[in-house]
Coordinates of C-alpha atoms and ligand atoms in Angstrom, one line a residue:
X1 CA 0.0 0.0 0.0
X2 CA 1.6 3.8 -0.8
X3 CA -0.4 5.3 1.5
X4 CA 2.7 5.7 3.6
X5 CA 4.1 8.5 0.9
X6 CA 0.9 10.3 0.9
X7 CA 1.4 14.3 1.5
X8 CA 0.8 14.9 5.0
X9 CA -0.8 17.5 7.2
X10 CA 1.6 20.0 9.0
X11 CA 0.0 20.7 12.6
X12 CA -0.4 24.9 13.5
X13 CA -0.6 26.4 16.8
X14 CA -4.1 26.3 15.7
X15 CA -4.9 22.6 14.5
X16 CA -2.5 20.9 17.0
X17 CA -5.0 20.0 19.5
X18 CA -6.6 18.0 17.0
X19 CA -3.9 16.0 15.6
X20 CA -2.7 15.1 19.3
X21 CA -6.5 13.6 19.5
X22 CA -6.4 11.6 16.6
X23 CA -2.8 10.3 18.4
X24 CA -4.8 9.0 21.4
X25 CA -7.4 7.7 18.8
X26 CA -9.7 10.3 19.6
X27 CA -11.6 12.7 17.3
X28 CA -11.9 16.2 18.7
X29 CA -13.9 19.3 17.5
X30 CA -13.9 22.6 18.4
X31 CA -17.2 24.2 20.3
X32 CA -18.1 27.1 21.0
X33 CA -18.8 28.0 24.2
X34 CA -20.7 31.1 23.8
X35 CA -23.1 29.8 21.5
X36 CA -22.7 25.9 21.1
X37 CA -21.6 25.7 17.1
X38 CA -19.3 23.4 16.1
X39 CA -16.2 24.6 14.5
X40 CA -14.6 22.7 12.2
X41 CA -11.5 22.7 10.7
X42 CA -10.0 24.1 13.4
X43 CA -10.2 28.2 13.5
X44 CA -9.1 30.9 16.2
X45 CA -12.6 32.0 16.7
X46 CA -16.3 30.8 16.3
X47 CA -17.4 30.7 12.7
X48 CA -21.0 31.8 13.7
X49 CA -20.6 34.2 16.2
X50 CA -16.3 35.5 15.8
X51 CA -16.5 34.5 19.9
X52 CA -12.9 33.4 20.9
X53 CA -14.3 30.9 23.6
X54 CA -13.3 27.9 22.0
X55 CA -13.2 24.4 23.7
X56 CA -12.2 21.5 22.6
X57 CA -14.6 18.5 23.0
X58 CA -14.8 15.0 21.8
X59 CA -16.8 13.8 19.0
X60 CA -18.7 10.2 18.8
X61 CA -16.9 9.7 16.0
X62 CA -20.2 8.4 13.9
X63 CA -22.1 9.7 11.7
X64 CA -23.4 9.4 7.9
X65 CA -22.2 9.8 4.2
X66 CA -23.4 13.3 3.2
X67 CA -21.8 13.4 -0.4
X68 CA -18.9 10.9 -1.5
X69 CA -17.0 10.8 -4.7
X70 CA -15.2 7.8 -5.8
X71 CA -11.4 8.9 -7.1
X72 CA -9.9 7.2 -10.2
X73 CA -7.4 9.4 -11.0
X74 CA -5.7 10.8 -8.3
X75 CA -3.8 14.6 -7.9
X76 CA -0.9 12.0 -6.5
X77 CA 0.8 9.0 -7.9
X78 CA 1.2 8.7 -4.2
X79 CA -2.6 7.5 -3.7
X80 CA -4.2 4.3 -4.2
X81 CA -7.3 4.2 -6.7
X82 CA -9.9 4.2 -6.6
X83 CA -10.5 5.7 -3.4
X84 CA -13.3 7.3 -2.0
X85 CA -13.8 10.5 -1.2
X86 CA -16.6 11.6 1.5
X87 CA -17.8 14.3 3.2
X88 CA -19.3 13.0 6.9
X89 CA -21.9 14.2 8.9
X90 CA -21.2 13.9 12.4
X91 CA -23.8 12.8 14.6
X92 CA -23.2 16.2 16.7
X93 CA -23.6 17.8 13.2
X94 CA -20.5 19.2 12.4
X95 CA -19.1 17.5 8.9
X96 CA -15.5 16.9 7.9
X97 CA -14.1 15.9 4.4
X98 CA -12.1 12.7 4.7
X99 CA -11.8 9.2 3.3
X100 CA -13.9 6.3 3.5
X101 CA -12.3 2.6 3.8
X102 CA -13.1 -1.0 4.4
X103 CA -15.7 -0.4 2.0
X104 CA -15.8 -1.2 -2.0
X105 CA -16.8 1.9 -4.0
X106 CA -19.7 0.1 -5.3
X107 CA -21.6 -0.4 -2.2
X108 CA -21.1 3.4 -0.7
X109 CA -24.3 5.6 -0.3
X110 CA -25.6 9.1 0.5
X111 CA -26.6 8.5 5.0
X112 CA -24.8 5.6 5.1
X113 CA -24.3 4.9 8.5
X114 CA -20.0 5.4 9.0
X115 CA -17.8 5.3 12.1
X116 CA -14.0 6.9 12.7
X117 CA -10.8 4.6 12.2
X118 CA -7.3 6.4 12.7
X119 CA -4.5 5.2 10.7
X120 CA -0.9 6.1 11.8
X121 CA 1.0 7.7 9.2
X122 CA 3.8 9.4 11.0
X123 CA 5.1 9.7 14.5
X124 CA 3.6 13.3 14.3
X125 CA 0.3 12.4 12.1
X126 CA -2.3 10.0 12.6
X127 CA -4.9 10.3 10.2
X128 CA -8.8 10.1 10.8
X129 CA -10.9 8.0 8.1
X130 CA -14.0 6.7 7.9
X131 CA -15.5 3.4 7.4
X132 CA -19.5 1.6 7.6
X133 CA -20.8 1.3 11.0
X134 CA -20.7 -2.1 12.3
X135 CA -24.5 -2.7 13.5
X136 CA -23.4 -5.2 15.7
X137 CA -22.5 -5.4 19.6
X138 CA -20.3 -7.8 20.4
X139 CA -21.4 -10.0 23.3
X140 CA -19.7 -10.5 26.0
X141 CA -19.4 -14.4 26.8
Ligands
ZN1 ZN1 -20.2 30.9 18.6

């Protein structure tokens, strides 16, 4: 797989929380604490209301296909076709563009039911992807 060549992110002062999330495996979003938006990518200030009261919180990590492309020609020679493209809506309802695996590109669907996987790229990057909701609990026996 060349995924380990891909181009990688460069944390900022501003986006660093997040990438030390995905690290510990856990996807974090930016809320406002004035008046409870979710701000995402990472800013200095609300989108909504230019507030500076920014927290950092945790997302579920699930949510559903809102749009998805599937990519046969990538910008890259570094990246795999075909992959797909998506953009996720967070069950919090915040959405973030990212990439959806363990899934063929034939079976993806707008509100497909999707949860978070992390992938580490780097000692510095781990990435957050997506993949289908497993439906299933496992029992404890
Ligand atoms: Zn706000």
């Amino acid at each position: 797989m060349g995924a380990q060549s891909i181009p990688l992110p460069r944390p900022t002062e501003v986006s660093a929380p997040f990438w030390a999330g995905c690290a510990r495996g856990q996807l974090l979003v930016q809320r406002c604490a004035a008046c409870g938006w979710y701000v995402f990518v990472p800013e200095p200030c609300c989108t909504r209301c230019t507030s500076f009261e920014l927290e950092w919180v945790e997302s579920l990590g699930q949510g559903t296909v809102y749009s998805f492309s599937v990519v046969w020609r990538p910008q890259q020679p570094a990246f795999d076709t075909p992959y797909i493209a998506v953009i996720v809506e967070l069950a919090e309802g915040w959405k973030t563009l990212t990439n959806l695996v363990e899934c063929d590109p034939s079976e993806v669907y707008v509100d497909m039911p999707v949860e978070v996987t992390f992938r580490r790229m780097s000692d510095e990057i781990t990435l957050p992807y997506f993949r289908p909701q497993t439906k299933q609990v496992r029992k404890q026996s």
